[in-house]
Amino acid sequence: MKSLLSGAVMVLEQCGVSPPHDAVPVTSLPLQFFDLVWLTFNPLGRVLFYDFPYSTDHFIQHIVPNLKTSLSLALKHFTPLAGKLLTPSATSSTTDCQIRYLDGDSVSVTFAECTDNLDHFLGNHVRDADLLKPLVPQLLSTTCIHSSGENCSASTLFAIQVTVFPNRAICIGITNSHVVADGSSVFNFVQAWASIAKQVNTSDGKLDVNDVVSSGDFQIPSYDRSSIKDPHGLGTMLMKVLVPLFDQIQQQKEGIQDSSNIKVRATFVLTEANVKALKNMVSKKRPNLAYVSSFTVLCAYLWTCFAKSRATVFEDVHNLDEPQNFGFVMDCRARLDPPLPASYFGNCLVPCLGVQTGRVMVGDEGLAAAAEVLGDAISVKLKEGPLHGSDKWLESFAGVMRGEWNIGIAGSPKLDYYNNIDFGWGKPLKFEFVDEPLSLSRCKDSKMDTEIGVILPKNEMDEFSKVFTQGLQSLDG
């Protein structure tokens, strides 16, 4: 029986998919400080659209069984995704946060149908920010359990929704807690699931997952955390600071949103030629910069666009001398001592932050100044090691905690969903993050260009779009 999920989205089936019985599960995964940093962050939602010119009946009869089978086989190597995050009570002094998998645990999967106009979802144009929310699942509610003599919260970490647009498309929607995995680990899992699903169709039910692995379509994840060092005791510090906030934040997630602040989303593209021109402009203004990369100038340009649009929209109330914070993360698997394998599962990201005043950002030196502070944030970690200054992580984000303007980046152009995630339906039509104010991904039409997802209030988006376009036009002039 179909049930209404939201608007034009109807639930066809809800189930749990577990790893196969012959899996050798990772039953307990202690959280490192890399994971604990994300404890209070909201889950991440991603959507992938694919061409699918078939009916809902065809979807139910042929695609749903395939996706269930392939998902189970993929979870054979990724059992923590089916487990739960155990968070001790704020009064606990003995129990650490951990991810626990028990035999029979599963990933919640929803199969649904959407009869809305697909074109609303696929474009880069400005549209409702909440448009994609009915296409991703919610993580199940947190429950209380008793573990190791302590009261703990048990939270699900991963959920999937597959929505068919009859005779038009399929949407794969994924929601995950950032605590269980960073973008690289999630990408590896989705690649595994897609690779297996593509081969299940031609295997007559005799697929050997090891054959898929040996073909190089995905990496078997590494869970060895024994070599990770915590030189400043960040794990203990983060447990003391963040665990007491965890339950409070979980409850606030169901709060009422401000309907007067209507937000919209849009996708922008920076081409390889655009980025080269921006690098040339920065190099002319700052010829002695220690570190200038495509990433830093791309972020610097976006930062100045935000600063200029805010200065215009909030002209009467905005103080240009207030600091603005621009955050991003660096994958440090290969940079630790000893290094971790690229297949390391979990989080292995260090935060980087650039701070500059709005007055500088809107001026003639804004782009170069932004590129300088962002480049410096990276350069010091490349020279001194990725954990340099980690004892002052919370201190460096004090401005953000005080309520200064800030924005952070989700995603990475290095994770190419368009060219590496094929379930057997060809290249994705569209990849997007669902709720992130700013996200980056490799472009659908060119591996050298970057797609930029932006979510802003409507009045700010109008101004941001104008500033973004005019800035690129000036590069041509």
XYZ file of N, CA and C in Angstrom, residues 204-407:
612
model
N 23.451 -13.467 -13.070
C 22.560 -14.615 -12.841
C 22.573 -15.058 -11.386
N 22.733 -14.076 -10.485
C 22.701 -14.385 -9.057
C 23.957 -15.014 -8.528
N 25.033 -15.044 -9.320
C 26.263 -15.718 -8.890
C 27.420 -14.745 -8.737
N 27.106 -13.492 -8.431
C 28.143 -12.480 -8.328
C 29.061 -12.742 -7.141
N 30.356 -12.695 -7.379
C 31.355 -12.766 -6.329
C 31.847 -11.345 -6.084
N 31.572 -10.817 -4.885
C 31.950 -9.449 -4.582
C 33.449 -9.244 -4.730
N 34.234 -10.274 -4.461
C 35.687 -10.146 -4.592
C 36.097 -9.847 -6.026
N 35.310 -10.334 -6.995
C 35.613 -10.026 -8.393
C 35.407 -8.544 -8.671
N 34.381 -7.971 -8.054
C 34.132 -6.544 -8.231
C 35.264 -5.741 -7.620
N 35.707 -6.140 -6.436
C 36.790 -5.435 -5.780
C 38.067 -5.495 -6.606
N 38.373 -6.671 -7.125
C 39.616 -6.835 -7.887
C 39.597 -6.052 -9.185
N 38.391 -5.698 -9.662
C 38.317 -4.912 -10.896
C 38.673 -3.456 -10.660
N 38.850 -3.073 -9.389
C 39.270 -1.713 -9.079
C 38.148 -0.706 -9.000
N 36.876 -1.166 -8.955
C 35.760 -0.237 -8.927
C 35.578 0.406 -7.555
N 36.081 -0.223 -6.496
C 36.069 0.397 -5.182
C 37.122 -0.257 -4.317
N 37.408 0.370 -3.190
C 38.432 -0.130 -2.287
C 37.778 -0.742 -1.046
N 38.274 -1.901 -0.627
C 37.813 -2.459 0.639
C 38.288 -1.531 1.752
N 37.360 -1.066 2.593
C 37.742 -0.072 3.594
C 38.681 -0.624 4.655
N 39.554 0.243 5.135
C 40.461 -0.088 6.234
C 39.907 0.546 7.512
N 39.826 -0.269 8.580
C 39.293 0.218 9.852
C 40.368 0.313 10.939
N 41.612 0.090 10.568
C 42.696 0.103 11.546
C 42.970 1.536 12.018
N 42.733 1.787 13.294
C 42.910 3.125 13.854
C 44.066 3.169 14.859
N 44.814 2.083 14.925
C 45.830 1.954 15.969
C 46.970 2.950 15.819
N 47.222 3.420 14.598
C 48.376 4.305 14.395
C 48.032 5.789 14.551
N 46.748 6.112 14.750
C 46.355 7.517 14.850
C 46.767 8.066 16.211
N 47.508 9.156 16.175
C 47.996 9.782 17.402
C 47.133 11.006 17.745
N 46.962 11.208 19.033
C 46.214 12.364 19.531
C 47.142 13.139 20.460
N 48.056 13.932 19.880
C 49.125 14.536 20.692
C 48.640 15.525 21.744
N 47.466 16.080 21.563
C 46.990 17.100 22.496
C 45.759 16.662 23.300
N 45.444 15.370 23.263
C 44.298 14.894 24.016
C 42.979 15.478 23.545
N 42.856 15.656 22.235
C 41.650 16.273 21.691
C 40.420 15.407 21.904
N 40.595 14.087 21.853
C 39.459 13.204 22.041
C 38.785 13.437 23.381
N 39.585 13.504 24.445
C 39.037 13.741 25.784
C 38.401 15.117 25.877
N 39.069 16.112 25.301
C 38.542 17.472 25.349
C 37.206 17.580 24.614
N 37.126 16.980 23.436
C 35.895 17.053 22.648
C 34.762 16.290 23.324
N 35.084 15.161 23.960
C 34.056 14.422 24.693
C 33.461 15.296 25.795
N 34.301 16.006 26.511
C 33.822 16.844 27.614
C 32.981 18.009 27.111
N 33.370 18.562 25.967
C 32.688 19.749 25.457
C 31.419 19.392 24.701
N 31.474 18.346 23.858
C 30.396 18.090 22.910
C 29.345 17.105 23.389
N 29.735 16.091 24.156
C 28.749 15.100 24.597
C 27.601 15.744 25.380
N 27.860 16.689 26.303
C 26.737 17.324 27.002
C 25.780 18.071 26.078
N 26.266 18.477 24.898
C 25.418 19.210 23.953
C 24.632 18.287 23.034
N 25.025 17.008 22.986
C 24.496 16.112 21.962
C 22.982 15.940 22.073
N 22.499 15.564 23.252
C 21.058 15.331 23.418
C 20.265 16.606 23.181
N 20.794 17.730 23.666
C 20.111 19.011 23.483
C 19.959 19.349 22.004
N 21.015 19.127 21.232
C 20.977 19.444 19.807
C 20.058 18.479 19.072
N 20.057 17.199 19.485
C 19.161 16.234 18.862
C 17.709 16.680 19.006
N 17.355 17.215 20.157
C 15.990 17.664 20.382
C 15.665 18.911 19.578
N 16.636 19.777 19.393
C 16.407 21.027 18.678
C 16.242 20.829 17.179
N 16.659 19.675 16.663
C 16.585 19.447 15.223
C 15.153 19.429 14.715
N 14.205 19.184 15.618
C 12.802 19.163 15.234
C 12.132 20.519 15.435
N 12.942 21.550 15.692
C 12.397 22.879 15.953
C 11.687 23.465 14.741
N 10.892 24.478 14.990
C 10.133 25.146 13.935
C 11.044 26.087 13.163
N 10.990 26.006 11.854
C 11.805 26.861 11.008
C 11.120 28.203 10.811
N 11.911 29.222 10.563
C 11.403 30.566 10.325
C 10.884 30.666 8.896
N 9.560 30.657 8.762
C 8.961 30.660 7.426
C 9.063 32.019 6.741
N 9.420 33.062 7.509
C 9.528 34.389 6.903
C 10.833 34.557 6.131
N 11.779 33.653 6.351
C 13.081 33.746 5.698
C 13.161 32.671 4.615
N 12.462 32.889 3.507
C 12.377 31.893 2.452
C 13.729 31.750 1.755
N 14.216 30.515 1.709
C 15.510 30.263 1.080
C 15.334 29.574 -0.271
N 16.300 29.812 -1.138
C 16.314 29.205 -2.464
C 17.680 28.587 -2.707
N 17.752 27.723 -3.724
C 18.997 27.081 -4.087
C 19.288 27.330 -5.565
N 20.558 27.304 -5.923
C 20.968 27.427 -7.322
C 22.339 26.786 -7.475
N 22.650 26.390 -8.691
C 23.958 25.812 -9.005
C 24.696 26.734 -9.956
N 25.945 27.039 -9.605
C 26.802 27.882 -10.437
C 27.976 27.039 -10.927
N 28.620 27.483 -11.981
C 29.760 26.754 -12.554
C 30.941 27.690 -12.700
N 32.088 27.259 -12.202
C 33.357 27.934 -12.464
C 34.172 27.029 -13.380
N 34.495 27.539 -14.554
C 35.234 26.749 -15.525
C 36.730 26.771 -15.225
N 37.435 25.865 -15.836
C 38.894 25.840 -15.695
C 39.490 27.168 -16.139
N 38.961 27.752 -17.209
C 39.453 29.039 -17.700
C 39.192 30.146 -16.678
N 38.027 30.114 -16.035
C 37.726 31.099 -14.993
C 38.750 31.027 -13.869
N 39.044 29.825 -13.423
C 39.955 29.644 -12.297
C 41.370 30.088 -12.677
N 41.789 29.786 -13.881
C 43.114 30.237 -14.334
C 43.195 31.754 -14.336
N 42.136 32.405 -14.788
C 42.115 33.868 -14.812
C 42.161 34.431 -13.394
N 41.441 33.792 -12.476
C 41.463 34.233 -11.083
C 42.857 34.051 -10.476
N 43.511 32.933 -10.794
C 44.876 32.706 -10.290
C 45.838 33.770 -10.817
N 45.696 34.109 -12.077
C 46.559 35.149 -12.658
C 46.338 36.488 -11.966
N 45.086 36.812 -11.676
C 44.780 38.069 -11.006
C 45.387 38.100 -9.606
N 45.275 36.983 -8.871
C 45.842 36.910 -7.523
C 47.360 37.010 -7.576
N 47.970 36.320 -8.525
C 49.431 36.326 -8.634
C 49.978 37.712 -8.945
N 49.241 38.485 -9.712
C 49.685 39.849 -10.034
C 49.624 40.748 -8.802
N 48.584 40.574 -7.982
C 48.430 41.421 -6.805
C 49.267 40.933 -5.629
N 49.534 39.632 -5.580
C 50.326 39.050 -4.485
C 51.381 38.126 -5.086
N 52.417 38.676 -5.722
C 53.403 37.834 -6.420
C 54.238 36.963 -5.481
N 54.241 37.272 -4.183
C 55.101 36.530 -3.256
C 54.333 35.569 -2.351
N 53.116 35.253 -2.713
C 52.340 34.332 -1.883
C 53.008 32.963 -1.834
N 53.013 32.373 -0.643
C 53.660 31.065 -0.470
C 52.835 29.945 -1.078
N 51.508 30.114 -1.115
C 50.658 29.016 -1.593
C 49.458 29.590 -2.338
N 49.376 29.264 -3.623
C 48.221 29.645 -4.440
C 47.808 28.415 -5.240
N 46.568 27.996 -5.106
C 46.082 26.830 -5.833
C 44.736 27.157 -6.456
N 44.295 26.274 -7.336
C 42.969 26.450 -7.936
C 41.893 26.460 -6.856
N 42.061 25.600 -5.855
C 41.068 25.531 -4.783
C 41.006 26.836 -4.000
N 42.157 27.390 -3.639
C 42.146 28.602 -2.816
C 41.583 29.794 -3.572
N 41.882 29.927 -4.855
C 41.341 31.087 -5.580
C 39.853 30.901 -5.860
N 39.421 29.647 -6.079
C 37.995 29.388 -6.251
C 37.242 29.780 -4.979
N 37.754 29.329 -3.827
C 37.105 29.680 -2.559
C 37.181 31.176 -2.284
N 38.307 31.772 -2.625
C 38.457 33.213 -2.417
C 37.430 33.992 -3.237
N 37.204 33.557 -4.456
C 36.218 34.239 -5.293
C 34.815 34.110 -4.699
N 34.453 32.916 -4.267
C 33.135 32.720 -3.660
C 32.991 33.570 -2.400
N 34.041 33.610 -1.602
C 34.009 34.390 -0.364
C 33.751 35.868 -0.662
N 34.446 36.407 -1.651
C 34.228 37.820 -1.995
C 32.825 38.044 -2.548
N 32.295 37.072 -3.270
C 30.926 37.205 -3.781
C 29.919 37.259 -2.629
N 30.118 36.409 -1.623
C 29.252 36.454 -0.443
C 29.374 37.808 0.259
N 30.615 38.273 0.428
C 30.842 39.533 1.143
C 30.186 40.711 0.422
N 30.341 40.766 -0.886
C 29.774 41.878 -1.652
C 28.249 41.841 -1.672
N 27.692 40.659 -1.813
C 26.231 40.569 -1.842
C 25.643 40.918 -0.475
N 26.298 40.493 0.599
C 25.808 40.837 1.935
C 25.920 42.334 2.182
N 27.010 42.940 1.738
C 27.203 44.372 1.945
C 26.105 45.180 1.266
N 25.606 44.690 0.136
C 24.533 45.384 -0.581
C 23.173 45.130 0.056
N 22.886 43.875 0.339
C 21.565 43.518 0.883
C 21.359 44.101 2.277
N 22.424 44.091 3.092
C 22.310 44.564 4.475
C 23.033 45.892 4.670
N 22.944 46.750 3.683
C 23.702 48.004 3.682
C 23.432 48.846 4.922
N 22.191 48.870 5.380
C 21.819 49.742 6.499
C 22.242 49.204 7.857
N 22.441 47.880 7.956
C 22.717 47.282 9.273
C 24.049 46.541 9.325
N 24.663 46.335 8.175
C 25.867 45.516 8.117
C 27.108 46.343 8.444
N 27.895 45.873 9.397
C 29.138 46.525 9.786
C 30.281 45.892 8.998
N 30.850 46.645 8.083
C 31.903 46.099 7.222
C 33.180 45.759 7.984
N 33.301 46.261 9.201
C 34.508 45.967 9.970
C 34.383 44.697 10.817
N 33.230 44.048 10.747
C 33.070 42.788 11.461
C 33.813 41.670 10.721
N 34.410 40.734 11.456
C 35.118 39.620 10.797
C 34.141 38.688 10.086
N 34.613 38.115 9.006
C 33.878 37.088 8.282
C 34.748 35.831 8.255
N 34.116 34.675 8.481
C 34.836 33.406 8.615
C 34.487 32.467 7.469
N 35.507 31.935 6.827
C 35.322 31.004 5.707
C 36.055 29.717 6.053
N 35.284 28.626 6.235
C 35.880 27.374 6.673
C 35.863 26.282 5.617
N 36.856 25.406 5.690
C 36.923 24.234 4.822
C 37.754 23.179 5.539
N 37.855 22.004 4.961
C 38.606 20.925 5.595
C 39.639 20.360 4.620
N 40.659 19.752 5.198
C 41.726 19.111 4.415
C 41.776 17.630 4.766
N 41.725 16.783 3.746
C 41.902 15.345 3.952
C 43.374 15.095 4.262
N 43.627 14.476 5.411
C 45.036 14.311 5.805
C 45.454 12.852 5.913
N 44.735 11.927 5.254
C 45.110 10.515 5.297
C 46.575 10.315 4.917
N 46.970 10.906 3.802
C 48.323 10.696 3.286
C 49.361 11.560 4.003
N 48.911 12.496 4.852
C 49.832 13.459 5.458
C 50.127 13.174 6.921
N 49.444 12.189 7.506
C 49.736 11.832 8.888
C 51.052 11.060 8.962
N 51.586 10.973 10.157
C 52.823 10.216 10.375
C 52.563 9.185 11.481
N 52.433 7.891 11.117
C 52.496 7.330 9.756
C 51.205 7.608 8.988
N 51.283 7.597 7.658
C 50.087 7.884 6.852
C 49.052 6.766 6.955
N 47.810 7.132 6.701
C 46.730 6.152 6.623
C 46.470 5.829 5.157
N 45.971 4.634 4.856
C 45.658 4.298 3.464
C 44.504 5.148 2.950
N 44.444 5.308 1.652
C 43.350 6.073 1.040
C 41.999 5.447 1.351
N 41.990 4.145 1.629
C 40.749 3.421 1.906
C 40.312 3.531 3.371
N 41.045 4.284 4.181
C 40.680 4.408 5.599
C 39.237 4.869 5.727
N 38.456 4.138 6.530
C 37.038 4.446 6.703
C 36.823 5.233 7.986
N 36.116 6.327 7.865
C 35.828 7.185 9.008
C 36.022 8.627 8.598
N 36.471 9.435 9.522
C 36.813 10.823 9.239
C 38.308 11.005 9.393
N 38.898 11.705 8.457
C 40.309 12.061 8.574
C 40.499 13.441 7.952
N 39.824 14.398 8.548
C 39.815 15.765 8.040
C 40.296 16.720 9.120
N 41.071 17.714 8.725
C 41.440 18.778 9.662
C 40.792 20.077 9.192
N 40.248 20.858 10.127
C 39.585 22.111 9.740
C 40.581 23.216 9.447
N 40.234 24.036 8.483
C 41.008 25.226 8.149
C 40.053 26.414 8.125
N 40.530 27.560 8.542
C 39.658 28.726 8.638
C 40.387 29.967 8.172
N 39.702 30.749 7.332
C 40.188 32.060 6.943
C 39.297 33.122 7.553
N 39.903 34.181 8.086
C 39.143 35.267 8.697
C 39.615 36.584 8.112
N 38.653 37.408 7.703
C 38.963 38.711 7.135
C 37.747 39.615 7.331
N 37.951 40.906 7.365
C 36.825 41.819 7.535
C 36.092 42.020 6.211
N 34.810 42.349 6.322
C 34.019 42.617 5.130
C 34.565 43.791 4.335
N 35.115 44.783 5.021
C 35.633 45.959 4.318
C 36.754 45.581 3.362
N 37.635 44.708 3.803
C 38.709 44.249 2.920
C 38.137 43.408 1.786
N 37.178 42.564 2.107
C 36.653 41.625 1.125
C 35.931 42.317 -0.034
N 35.298 43.440 0.223
C 34.547 44.119 -0.847
C 35.415 45.091 -1.622
N 36.652 45.290 -1.183
C 37.535 46.242 -1.848
C 38.292 45.645 -3.022
N 39.129 46.452 -3.635
C 39.899 46.015 -4.810
C 40.859 44.870 -4.476
N 41.287 44.795 -3.223
C 42.235 43.766 -2.811
C 41.531 42.535 -2.241
N 40.201 42.504 -2.314
C 39.447 41.443 -1.660
C 39.823 40.050 -2.106
N 39.875 39.820 -3.408
C 40.193 38.492 -3.928
C 41.578 38.044 -3.489
N 42.561 38.928 -3.640
C 43.927 38.573 -3.270
C 44.051 38.361 -1.764
N 43.385 39.206 -0.974
C 43.444 39.065 0.486
C 42.806 37.756 0.936
N 41.685 37.400 0.313
C 41.026 36.143 0.652
C 41.899 34.955 0.275
N 42.479 34.982 -0.913
C 43.354 33.893 -1.356
C 44.566 33.760 -0.440
N 45.045 34.881 0.071
C 46.218 34.852 0.949
C 45.904 34.151 2.265
N 44.812 34.525 2.930
C 44.532 33.916 4.236
C 44.139 32.446 4.089
N 43.440 32.107 2.997
C 43.093 30.700 2.780
C 44.337 29.884 2.446
N 45.203 30.457 1.615
C 46.452 29.772 1.279
C 47.340 29.579 2.491
N 47.382 30.590 3.369
C 48.195 30.481 4.587
C 47.671 29.369 5.495
N 46.343 29.222 5.560
C 45.756 28.183 6.411
C 46.169 26.795 5.940
N 46.299 26.631 4.629
C 46.738 25.348 4.074
C 48.240 25.197 4.194
N 48.963 26.254 3.874
C 50.425 26.198 3.823
C 51.036 25.761 5.144
N 50.512 26.280 6.257
C 51.098 25.938 7.556
C 50.912 24.462 7.868
N 49.816 23.871 7.411
C 49.581 22.442 7.655
C 50.435 21.574 6.724
N 50.713 22.073 5.536
C 51.594 21.336 4.644
C 53.033 21.351 5.154
N 53.444 22.455 5.768
C 54.815 22.578 6.241
C 55.013 21.929 7.607
N 54.087 22.170 8.516
C 54.262 21.737 9.908
C 53.545 20.441 10.229
N 52.730 19.947 9.315
C 51.954 18.745 9.566
C 50.493 19.098 9.784
N 49.583 18.198 9.416
C 48.154 18.526 9.459
C 47.609 18.775 10.856
N 48.279 18.251 11.901
C 47.788 18.446 13.260
C 48.414 19.658 13.938
N 49.183 20.416 13.193
C 49.778 21.637 13.748
C 48.672 22.593 14.186
N 48.727 23.006 15.431
C 47.725 23.933 15.942
C 46.415 23.282 16.335
N 46.381 21.942 16.329
C 45.120 21.268 16.640
C 44.686 21.495 18.085
N 45.634 21.803 18.964
C 45.266 22.084 20.357
C 44.477 23.381 20.477
N 44.452 24.168 19.408
C 43.741 25.449 19.432
C 42.582 25.475 18.443
N 42.112 24.273 18.031
C 40.997 24.226 17.089
C 39.778 24.977 17.607
N 39.368 24.674 18.831
C 38.176 25.333 19.375
C 38.401 26.831 19.526
N 39.599 27.200 19.914
C 39.917 28.614 20.067
C 39.862 29.351 18.733
N 40.336 28.690 17.662
C 40.361 29.351 16.354
C 38.961 29.570 15.794
N 37.999 28.774 16.277
C 36.623 28.934 15.813
C 35.771 29.727 16.807
N 36.436 30.467 17.703
C 35.711 31.235 18.714
C 34.812 32.286 18.070
N 35.284 32.883 16.972
C 34.475 33.884 16.283
C 33.176 33.307 15.755
N 33.270 32.089 15.232
C 32.074 31.409 14.742
C 31.116 31.154 15.897
N 31.670 30.702 17.036
C 30.840 30.422 18.207
C 30.189 31.700 18.746
N 30.844 32.839 18.552
C 30.279 34.110 19.014
C 29.165 34.621 18.101
N 29.028 34.011 16.949
C 27.961 34.431 16.050
C 28.416 35.283 14.884
N 29.736 35.387 14.659
C 30.217 36.108 13.484
C 29.773 35.385 12.216
N 29.660 36.146 11.123
C 29.258 35.517 9.863
C 30.253 34.421 9.507
N 29.717 33.284 9.070
C 30.597 32.191 8.677
C 29.907 31.321 7.648
N 30.705 30.667 6.855
C 30.202 29.665 5.928
C 31.272 28.597 5.756
